[in-house]
Short mmCIF file of C-alpha atoms in Angstrom, two decimals:
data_model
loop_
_atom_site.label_atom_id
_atom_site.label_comp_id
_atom_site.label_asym_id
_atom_site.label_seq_id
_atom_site.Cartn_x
_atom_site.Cartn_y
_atom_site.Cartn_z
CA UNK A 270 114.98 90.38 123.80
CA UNK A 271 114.68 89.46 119.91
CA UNK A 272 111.88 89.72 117.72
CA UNK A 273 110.11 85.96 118.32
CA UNK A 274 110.82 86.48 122.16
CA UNK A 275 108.86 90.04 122.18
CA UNK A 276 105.88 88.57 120.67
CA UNK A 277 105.90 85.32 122.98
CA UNK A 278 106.36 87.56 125.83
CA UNK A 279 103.46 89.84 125.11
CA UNK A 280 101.31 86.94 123.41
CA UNK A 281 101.90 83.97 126.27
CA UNK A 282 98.47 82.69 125.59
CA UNK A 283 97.96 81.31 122.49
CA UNK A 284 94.63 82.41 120.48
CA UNK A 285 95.17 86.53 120.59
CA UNK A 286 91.78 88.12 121.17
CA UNK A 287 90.76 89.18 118.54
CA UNK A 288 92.18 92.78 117.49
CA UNK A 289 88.79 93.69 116.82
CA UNK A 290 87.49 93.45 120.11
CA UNK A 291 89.79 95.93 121.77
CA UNK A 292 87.69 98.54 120.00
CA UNK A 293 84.82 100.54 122.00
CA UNK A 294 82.75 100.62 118.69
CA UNK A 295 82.32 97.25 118.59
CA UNK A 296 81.49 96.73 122.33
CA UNK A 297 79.08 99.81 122.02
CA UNK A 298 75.57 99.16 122.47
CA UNK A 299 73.74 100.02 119.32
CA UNK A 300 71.96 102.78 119.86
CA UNK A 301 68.85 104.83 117.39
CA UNK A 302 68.94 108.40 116.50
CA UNK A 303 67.81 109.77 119.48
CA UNK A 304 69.57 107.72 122.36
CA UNK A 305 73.28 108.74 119.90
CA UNK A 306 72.63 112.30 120.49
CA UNK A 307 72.49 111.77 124.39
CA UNK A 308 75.51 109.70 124.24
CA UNK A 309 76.01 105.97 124.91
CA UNK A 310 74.00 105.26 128.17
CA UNK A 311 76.24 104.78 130.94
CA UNK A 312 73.45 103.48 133.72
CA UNK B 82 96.19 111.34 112.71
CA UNK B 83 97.39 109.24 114.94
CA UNK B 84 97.28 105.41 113.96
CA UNK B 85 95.24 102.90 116.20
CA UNK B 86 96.02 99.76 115.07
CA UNK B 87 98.91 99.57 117.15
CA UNK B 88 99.90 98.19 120.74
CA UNK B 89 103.15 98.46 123.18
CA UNK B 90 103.78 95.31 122.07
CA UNK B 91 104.14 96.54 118.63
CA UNK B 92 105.78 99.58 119.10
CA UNK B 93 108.80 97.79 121.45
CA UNK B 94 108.83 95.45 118.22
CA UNK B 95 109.15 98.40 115.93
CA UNK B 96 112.41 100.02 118.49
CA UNK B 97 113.72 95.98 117.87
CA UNK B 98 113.65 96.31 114.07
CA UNK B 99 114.86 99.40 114.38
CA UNK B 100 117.80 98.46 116.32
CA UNK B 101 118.61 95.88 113.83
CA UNK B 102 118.88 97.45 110.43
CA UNK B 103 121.10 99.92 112.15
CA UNK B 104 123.50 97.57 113.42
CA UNK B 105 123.24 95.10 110.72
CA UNK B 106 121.90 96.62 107.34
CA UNK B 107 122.66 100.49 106.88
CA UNK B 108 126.04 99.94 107.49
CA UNK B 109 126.77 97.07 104.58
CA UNK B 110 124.06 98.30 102.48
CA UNK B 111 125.95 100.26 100.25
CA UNK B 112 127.86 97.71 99.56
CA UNK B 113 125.11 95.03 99.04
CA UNK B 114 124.20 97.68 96.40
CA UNK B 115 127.12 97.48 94.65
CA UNK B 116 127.35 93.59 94.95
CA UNK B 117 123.80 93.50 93.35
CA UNK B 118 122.95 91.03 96.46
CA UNK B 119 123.20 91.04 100.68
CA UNK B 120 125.25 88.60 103.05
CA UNK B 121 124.05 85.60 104.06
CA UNK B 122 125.07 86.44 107.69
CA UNK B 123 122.54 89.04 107.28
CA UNK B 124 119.71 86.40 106.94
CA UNK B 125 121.45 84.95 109.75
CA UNK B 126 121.53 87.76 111.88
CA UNK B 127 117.73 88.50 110.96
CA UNK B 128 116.95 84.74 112.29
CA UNK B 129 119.26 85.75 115.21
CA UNK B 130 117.00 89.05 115.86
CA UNK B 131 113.71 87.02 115.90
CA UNK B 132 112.64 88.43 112.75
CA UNK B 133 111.84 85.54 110.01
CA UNK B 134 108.81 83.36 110.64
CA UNK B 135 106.78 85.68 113.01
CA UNK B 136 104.44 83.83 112.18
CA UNK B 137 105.61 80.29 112.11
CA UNK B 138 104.83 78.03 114.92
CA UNK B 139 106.73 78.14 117.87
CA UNK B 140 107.11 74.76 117.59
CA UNK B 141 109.17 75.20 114.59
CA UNK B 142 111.55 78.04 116.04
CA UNK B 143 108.64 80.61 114.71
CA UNK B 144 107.37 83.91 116.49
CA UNK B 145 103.56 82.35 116.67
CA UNK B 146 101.54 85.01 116.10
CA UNK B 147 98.98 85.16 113.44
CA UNK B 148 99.03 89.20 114.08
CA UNK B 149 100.14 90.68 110.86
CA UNK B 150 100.73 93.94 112.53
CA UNK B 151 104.30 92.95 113.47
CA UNK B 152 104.66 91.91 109.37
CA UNK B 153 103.23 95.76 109.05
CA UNK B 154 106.09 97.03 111.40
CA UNK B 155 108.90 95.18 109.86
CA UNK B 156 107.73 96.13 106.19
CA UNK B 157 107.35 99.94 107.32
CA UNK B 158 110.21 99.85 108.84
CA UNK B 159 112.70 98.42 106.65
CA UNK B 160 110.92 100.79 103.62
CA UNK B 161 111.66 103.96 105.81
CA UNK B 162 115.22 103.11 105.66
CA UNK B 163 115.62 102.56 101.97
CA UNK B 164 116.89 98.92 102.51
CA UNK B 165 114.16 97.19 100.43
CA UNK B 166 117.38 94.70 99.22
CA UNK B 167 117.03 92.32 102.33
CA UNK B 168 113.68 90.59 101.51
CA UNK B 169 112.44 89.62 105.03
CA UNK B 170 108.63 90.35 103.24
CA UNK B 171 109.35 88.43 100.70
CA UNK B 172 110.28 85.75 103.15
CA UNK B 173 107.98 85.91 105.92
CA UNK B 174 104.86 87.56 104.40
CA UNK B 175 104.30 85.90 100.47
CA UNK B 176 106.67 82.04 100.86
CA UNK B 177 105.88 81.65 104.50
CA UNK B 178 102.00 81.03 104.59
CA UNK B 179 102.82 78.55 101.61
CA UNK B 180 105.44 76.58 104.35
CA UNK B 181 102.71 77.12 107.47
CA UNK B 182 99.76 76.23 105.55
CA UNK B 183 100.28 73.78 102.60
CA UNK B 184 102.97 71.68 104.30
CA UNK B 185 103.04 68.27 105.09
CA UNK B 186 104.41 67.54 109.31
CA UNK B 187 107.03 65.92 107.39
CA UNK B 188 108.07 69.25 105.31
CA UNK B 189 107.47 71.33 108.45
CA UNK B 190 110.08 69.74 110.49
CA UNK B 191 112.12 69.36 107.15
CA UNK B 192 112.22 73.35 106.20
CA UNK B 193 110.51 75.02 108.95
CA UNK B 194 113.38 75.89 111.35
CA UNK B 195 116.17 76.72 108.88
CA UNK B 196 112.95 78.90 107.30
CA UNK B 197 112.79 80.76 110.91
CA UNK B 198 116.98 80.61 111.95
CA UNK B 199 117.25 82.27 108.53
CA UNK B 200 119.96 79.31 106.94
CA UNK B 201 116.92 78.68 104.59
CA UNK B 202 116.28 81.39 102.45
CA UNK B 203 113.73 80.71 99.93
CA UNK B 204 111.92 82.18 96.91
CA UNK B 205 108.70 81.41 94.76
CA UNK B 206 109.05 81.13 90.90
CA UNK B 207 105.90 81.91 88.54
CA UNK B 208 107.03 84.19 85.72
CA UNK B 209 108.34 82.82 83.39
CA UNK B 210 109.60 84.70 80.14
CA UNK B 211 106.36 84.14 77.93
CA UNK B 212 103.92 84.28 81.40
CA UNK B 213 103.65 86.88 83.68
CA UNK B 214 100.36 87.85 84.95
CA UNK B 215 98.80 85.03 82.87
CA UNK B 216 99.32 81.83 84.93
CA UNK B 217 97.73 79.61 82.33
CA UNK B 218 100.64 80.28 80.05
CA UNK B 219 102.79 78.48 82.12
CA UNK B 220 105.22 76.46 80.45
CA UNK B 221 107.45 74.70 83.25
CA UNK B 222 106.32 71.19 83.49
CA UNK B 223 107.09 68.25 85.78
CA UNK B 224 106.14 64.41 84.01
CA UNK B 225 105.49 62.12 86.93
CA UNK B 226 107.76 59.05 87.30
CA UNK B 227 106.15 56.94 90.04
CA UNK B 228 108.17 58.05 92.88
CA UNK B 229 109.66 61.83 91.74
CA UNK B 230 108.90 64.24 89.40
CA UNK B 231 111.00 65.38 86.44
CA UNK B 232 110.78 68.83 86.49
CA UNK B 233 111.93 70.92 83.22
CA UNK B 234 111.39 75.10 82.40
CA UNK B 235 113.03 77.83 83.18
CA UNK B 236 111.94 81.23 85.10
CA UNK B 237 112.83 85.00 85.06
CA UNK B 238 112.74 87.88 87.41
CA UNK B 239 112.10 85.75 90.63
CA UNK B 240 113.18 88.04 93.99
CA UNK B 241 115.98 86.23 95.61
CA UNK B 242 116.87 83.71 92.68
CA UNK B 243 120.64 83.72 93.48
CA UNK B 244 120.30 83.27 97.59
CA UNK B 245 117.56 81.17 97.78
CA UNK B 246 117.83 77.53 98.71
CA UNK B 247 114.40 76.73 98.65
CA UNK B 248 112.67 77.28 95.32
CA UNK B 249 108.62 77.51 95.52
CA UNK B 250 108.13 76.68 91.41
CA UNK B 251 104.79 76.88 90.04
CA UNK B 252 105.50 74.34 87.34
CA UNK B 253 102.06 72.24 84.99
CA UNK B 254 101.71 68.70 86.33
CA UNK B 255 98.72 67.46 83.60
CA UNK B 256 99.32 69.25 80.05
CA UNK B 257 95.56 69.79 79.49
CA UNK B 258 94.76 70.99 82.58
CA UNK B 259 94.75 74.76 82.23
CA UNK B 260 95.24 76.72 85.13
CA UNK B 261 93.99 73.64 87.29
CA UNK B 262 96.97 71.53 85.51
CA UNK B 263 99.37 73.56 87.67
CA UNK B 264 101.25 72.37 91.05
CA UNK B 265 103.84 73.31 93.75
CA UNK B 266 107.44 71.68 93.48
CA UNK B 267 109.99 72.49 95.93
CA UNK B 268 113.56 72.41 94.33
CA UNK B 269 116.31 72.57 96.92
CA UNK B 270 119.81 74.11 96.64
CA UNK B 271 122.34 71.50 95.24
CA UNK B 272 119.49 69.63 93.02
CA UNK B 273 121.00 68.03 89.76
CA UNK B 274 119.94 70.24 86.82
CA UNK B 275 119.02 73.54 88.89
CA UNK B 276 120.85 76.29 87.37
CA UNK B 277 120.78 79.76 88.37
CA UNK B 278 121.18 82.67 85.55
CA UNK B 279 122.41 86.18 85.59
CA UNK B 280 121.69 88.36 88.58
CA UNK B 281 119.50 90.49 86.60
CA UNK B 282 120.42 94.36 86.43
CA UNK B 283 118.07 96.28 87.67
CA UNK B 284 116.92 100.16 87.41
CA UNK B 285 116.00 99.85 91.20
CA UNK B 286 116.23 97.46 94.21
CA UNK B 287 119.70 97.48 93.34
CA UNK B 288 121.05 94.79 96.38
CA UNK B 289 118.40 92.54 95.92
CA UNK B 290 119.05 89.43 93.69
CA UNK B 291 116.60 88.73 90.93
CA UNK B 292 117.43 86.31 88.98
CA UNK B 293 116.62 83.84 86.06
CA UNK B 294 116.19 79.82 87.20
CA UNK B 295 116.84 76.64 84.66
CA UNK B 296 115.56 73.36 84.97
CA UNK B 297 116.95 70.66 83.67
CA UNK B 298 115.55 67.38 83.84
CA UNK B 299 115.83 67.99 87.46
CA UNK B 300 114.70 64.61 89.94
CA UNK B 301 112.14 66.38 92.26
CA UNK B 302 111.04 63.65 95.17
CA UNK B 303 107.12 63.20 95.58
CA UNK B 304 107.50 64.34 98.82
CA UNK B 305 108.77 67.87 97.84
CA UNK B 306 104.68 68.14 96.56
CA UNK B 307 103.58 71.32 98.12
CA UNK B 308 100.13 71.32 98.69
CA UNK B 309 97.43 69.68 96.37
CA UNK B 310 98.26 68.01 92.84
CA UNK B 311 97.17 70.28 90.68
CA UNK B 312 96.01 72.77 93.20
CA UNK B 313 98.44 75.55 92.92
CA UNK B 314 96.08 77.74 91.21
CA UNK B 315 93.63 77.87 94.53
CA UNK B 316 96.74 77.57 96.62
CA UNK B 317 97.93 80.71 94.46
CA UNK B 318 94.76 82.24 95.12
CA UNK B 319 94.48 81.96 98.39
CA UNK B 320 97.67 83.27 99.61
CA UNK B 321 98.19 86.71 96.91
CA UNK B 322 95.90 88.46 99.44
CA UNK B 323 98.64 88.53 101.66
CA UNK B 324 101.36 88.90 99.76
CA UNK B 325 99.11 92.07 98.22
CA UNK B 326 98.66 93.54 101.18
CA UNK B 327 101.79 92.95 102.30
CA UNK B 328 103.40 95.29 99.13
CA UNK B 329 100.22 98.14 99.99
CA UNK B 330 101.59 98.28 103.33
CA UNK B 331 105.32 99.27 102.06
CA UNK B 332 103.96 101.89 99.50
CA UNK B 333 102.17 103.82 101.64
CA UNK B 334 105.39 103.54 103.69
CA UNK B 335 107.34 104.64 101.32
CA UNK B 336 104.79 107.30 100.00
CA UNK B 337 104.71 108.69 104.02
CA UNK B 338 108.80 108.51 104.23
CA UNK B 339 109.00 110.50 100.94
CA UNK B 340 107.03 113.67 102.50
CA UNK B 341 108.43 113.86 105.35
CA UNK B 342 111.89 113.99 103.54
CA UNK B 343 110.58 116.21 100.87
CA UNK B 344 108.81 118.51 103.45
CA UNK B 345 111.99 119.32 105.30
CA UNK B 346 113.80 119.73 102.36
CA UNK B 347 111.76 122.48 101.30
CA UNK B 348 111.85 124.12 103.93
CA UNK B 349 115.48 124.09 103.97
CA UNK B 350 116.37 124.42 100.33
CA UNK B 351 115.77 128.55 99.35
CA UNK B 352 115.22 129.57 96.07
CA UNK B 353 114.85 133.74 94.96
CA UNK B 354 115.88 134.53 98.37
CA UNK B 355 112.91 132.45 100.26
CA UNK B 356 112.67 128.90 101.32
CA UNK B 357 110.46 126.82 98.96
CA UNK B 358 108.20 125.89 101.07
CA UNK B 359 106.96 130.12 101.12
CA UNK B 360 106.19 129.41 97.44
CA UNK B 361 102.33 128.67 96.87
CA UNK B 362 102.59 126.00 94.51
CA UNK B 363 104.95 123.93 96.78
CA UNK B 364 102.48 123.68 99.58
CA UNK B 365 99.56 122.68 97.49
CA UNK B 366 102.15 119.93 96.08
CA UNK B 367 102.75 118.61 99.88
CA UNK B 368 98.98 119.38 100.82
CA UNK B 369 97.46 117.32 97.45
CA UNK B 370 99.69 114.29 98.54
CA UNK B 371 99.69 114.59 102.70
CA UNK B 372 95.94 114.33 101.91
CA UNK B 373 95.98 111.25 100.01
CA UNK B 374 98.98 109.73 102.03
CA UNK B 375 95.97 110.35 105.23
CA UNK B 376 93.31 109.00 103.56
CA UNK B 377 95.55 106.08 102.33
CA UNK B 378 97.11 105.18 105.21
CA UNK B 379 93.32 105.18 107.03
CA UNK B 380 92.21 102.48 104.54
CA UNK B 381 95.86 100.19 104.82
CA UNK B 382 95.35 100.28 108.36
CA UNK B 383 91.48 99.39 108.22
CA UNK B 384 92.80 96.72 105.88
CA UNK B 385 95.90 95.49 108.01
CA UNK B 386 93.35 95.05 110.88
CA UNK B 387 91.14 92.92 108.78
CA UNK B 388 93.68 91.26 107.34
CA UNK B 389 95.29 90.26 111.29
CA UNK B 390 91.65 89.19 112.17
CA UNK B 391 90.79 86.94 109.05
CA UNK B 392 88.77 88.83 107.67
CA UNK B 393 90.30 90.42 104.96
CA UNK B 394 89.40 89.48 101.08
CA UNK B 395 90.88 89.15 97.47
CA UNK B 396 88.94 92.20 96.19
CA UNK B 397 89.93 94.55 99.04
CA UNK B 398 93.87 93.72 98.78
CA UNK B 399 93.75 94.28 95.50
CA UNK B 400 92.53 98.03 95.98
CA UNK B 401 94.93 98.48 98.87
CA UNK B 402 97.41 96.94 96.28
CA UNK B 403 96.81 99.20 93.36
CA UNK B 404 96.08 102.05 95.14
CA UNK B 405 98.78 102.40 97.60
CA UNK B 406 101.41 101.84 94.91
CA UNK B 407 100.00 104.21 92.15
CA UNK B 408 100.13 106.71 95.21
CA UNK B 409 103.93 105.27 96.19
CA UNK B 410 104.70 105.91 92.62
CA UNK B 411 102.60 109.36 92.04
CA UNK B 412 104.62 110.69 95.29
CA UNK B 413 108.37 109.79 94.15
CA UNK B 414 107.55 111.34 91.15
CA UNK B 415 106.30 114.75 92.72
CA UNK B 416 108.60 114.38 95.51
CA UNK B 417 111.84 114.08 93.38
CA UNK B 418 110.86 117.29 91.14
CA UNK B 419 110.41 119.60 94.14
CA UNK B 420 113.98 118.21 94.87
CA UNK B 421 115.02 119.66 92.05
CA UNK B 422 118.61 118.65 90.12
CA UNK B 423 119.25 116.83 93.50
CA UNK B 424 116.66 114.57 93.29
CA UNK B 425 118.42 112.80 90.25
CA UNK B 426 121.09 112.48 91.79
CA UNK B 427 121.39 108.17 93.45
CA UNK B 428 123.13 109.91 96.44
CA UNK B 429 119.69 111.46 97.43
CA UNK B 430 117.05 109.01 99.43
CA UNK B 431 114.23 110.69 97.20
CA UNK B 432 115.99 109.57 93.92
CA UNK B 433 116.70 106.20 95.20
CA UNK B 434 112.78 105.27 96.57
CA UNK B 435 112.15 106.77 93.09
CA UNK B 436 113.91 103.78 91.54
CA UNK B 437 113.15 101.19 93.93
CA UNK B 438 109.62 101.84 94.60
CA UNK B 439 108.67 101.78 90.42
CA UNK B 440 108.41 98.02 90.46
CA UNK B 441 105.63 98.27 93.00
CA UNK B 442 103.28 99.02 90.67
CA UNK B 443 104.03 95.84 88.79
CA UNK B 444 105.02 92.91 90.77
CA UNK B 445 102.44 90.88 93.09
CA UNK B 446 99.65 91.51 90.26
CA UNK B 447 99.87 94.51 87.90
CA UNK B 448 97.88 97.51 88.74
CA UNK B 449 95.82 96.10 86.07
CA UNK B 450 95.40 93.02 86.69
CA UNK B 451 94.00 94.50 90.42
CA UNK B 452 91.56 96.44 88.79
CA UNK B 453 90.45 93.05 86.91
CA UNK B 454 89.60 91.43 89.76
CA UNK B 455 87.95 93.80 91.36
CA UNK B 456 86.17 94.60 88.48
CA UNK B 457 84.92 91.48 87.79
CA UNK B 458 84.06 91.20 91.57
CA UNK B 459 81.53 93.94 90.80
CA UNK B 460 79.98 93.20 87.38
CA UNK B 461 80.10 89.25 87.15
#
């Protein structure tokens, strides 16, 4: 498989999600002082 | 640390390139070096591999992806190997986004394909011998003749000047316009009046062509426009974020690559009966730069990410610009005196990124002229 084949294979919809979004900070809910120390609330 | 910026999908990209520079580039390059230039059937074979035009359009034979992380992959990869003389970079990361964005449907289909099968090499000329840095100075100048352009100058030091066959040249389109006077002409191979110079000699980069371009009253059809009448200067703009970037991400490369070499060299290489790496002073050398190469590499890949999502600006490429390659540059230099009488010698890697990576520093936008823009970001 070349280079342009790899990244059709991997990518078949066009529009990639953002890379952004495949990171837990972002996704996090923000969170004060307090609530951070507990850790992220997993209810 | 380990490095999150990166999927499978980029790491099965990464064994591709791989694969390809050692079947098709470490075993010429040696002698590209001493031709002062590579094979076109490399090019050929690059198009072949699927690596020009990542991301170009499928539609135009292109890889379609707007994710510069594969750009990041090829870049590192091809630095790690000390091949910086087959300028896919150049190709895909600074000319392409001029093809992909300013082009007309017409140009597209025109240049597009042979851009992405790699028969199409191209290049982008802007020095010129009495304007480097300052694009005002430009002297090339095209009179408009109803239905072409007349296009005369000349250029220096433009990265493959003596392969390409689609020439990018900045060139002044209204004589009073200053920088806004300025527009994008593309000259093709075979033009009457296009004359190619000297393959320059070099200190580094040694199978890369760089060369010096004449133009004589050469007939440049309207439609080879690129972009807006005298809008090169925003088009120019726009698009040296990338190609910033773009160099960053090979210096800190080439500034990683140089440690690792230089750390198992001194381990290996004893000196009063001990390796060197016992010796104090050698491992605060390789602990002052793996601690910048860290903190570097953090901030590229923060940057890379940004840059793959959009988001990424003029000011922030130019500190990942200047940055990175002072480090690149700060490294070699460190790197190649704990080699020792070795490292000046051109059969050592260390002595050879020493040579190729000084440009770094200097092409793209001058260290200098980085620190102007993000200075006057800040105080303007």
């Amino acid at each position: 498989m070349n280079g342009h084949e790899l990244i059709r294979s991997r990518h078949p919809v066009k529009g990639r999600e953002p890379i952004g979004s495949r990171h837990p900070m972002k996704v996090q809910k923000p969170m004060n002082g307090q609530e951070s120390m507990k850790g992220p609330d997993t209810e | 640390m380990k490095r999150q910026i990166f999927a499978p999908e980029h790491d099965a990209f990464r064994d591709t390139v791989r694969a390809f520079l050692d079947r098709e580039v470490l075993p010429h390059y040696a002698q590209w070096e001493k031709d002062g230039i590579v094979s076109r059937e490399a090019w050929r074979a690059a198009g072949k591999q699927g690596l020009l035009g990542l991301a170009v359009p499928e539609e135009y034979g292109g890889g379609g992806t707007p994710d510069f992380r594969y750009a990041a992959v090829l870049a590192e990869e091809f630095t790690r190997a000390g091949a910086p003389g087959l300028a896919l970079g150049l190709h895909n990361d600074i000319i392409g986004p001029y093809l992909t964005g300013l082009a007309t449907e017409e140009q597209r289909r025109r240049w597009l394909p042979g851009f992405c099968d790699g028969s199409l090499i191209t290049a982008i000329a802007m020095t010129e011998p009495g304007a480097g840095s300052d694009l005002q100075g430009i002297r090339t100048h095209a009179e408009d003749r109803g239905d072409h352009w007349v296009l005369n100058g000349s250029k220096t030091f433009i990265s493959n000047g003596i392969l390409a066959d689609l020439v990018i040249v900045v060139a002044r389109t209204t004589p009073e316009g200053g920088a806004h006077g300025l527009s994008l002409l593309v000259v093709e191979r075979g033009t009457a009046g296009f004359e190619r110079g000297r393959n320059l000699d070099k200190i580094g980069q040694k199978a890369q062509d760089t060369a010096e371009l004449f133009f004589h009253d050469v007939r440049v059809p309207k439609e080879n426009l690129l972009g807006e009448l005298n809008g090169a200067f925003l088009h120019l703009m726009t698009n040296l974020a990338q190609e910033r970037l773009s160099i960053a991400v090979s210096a800190i490369a080439a500034a990683e690559h140089l440690l690792e070499i230089t750390t198992e060299y001194v381990k290996e290489r004893e000196a009063f009966g001990r390796p060197l790496a016992t010796k104090q002073h050698i491992r605060f050398e390789v602990a002052e730069m793996a601690t910048e190469c860290a903190v570097t590499r953090t901030f590229l890949d923060r940057c890379i990410e940004d840059h793959s999502n959009g988001e990424l600006d003029a000011v922030h490429a130019s500190m990942a610009k200047w940055w990175a390659t002072e480090l690149q540059k700060r490294v070699a230099d460190r790197c190649l005196q704990l080699h020792g009488g070795y490292g000046y010698m051109s059969e050592y890697p260390v002595a050879r990124a020493f040579t190729d990576g000084r440009i770094q520093t200097i092409y793209g936008g001058t260290t200098e002229i980085m620190k102007e823009i993000i200075g006057r970001s800040l105080l303007s």
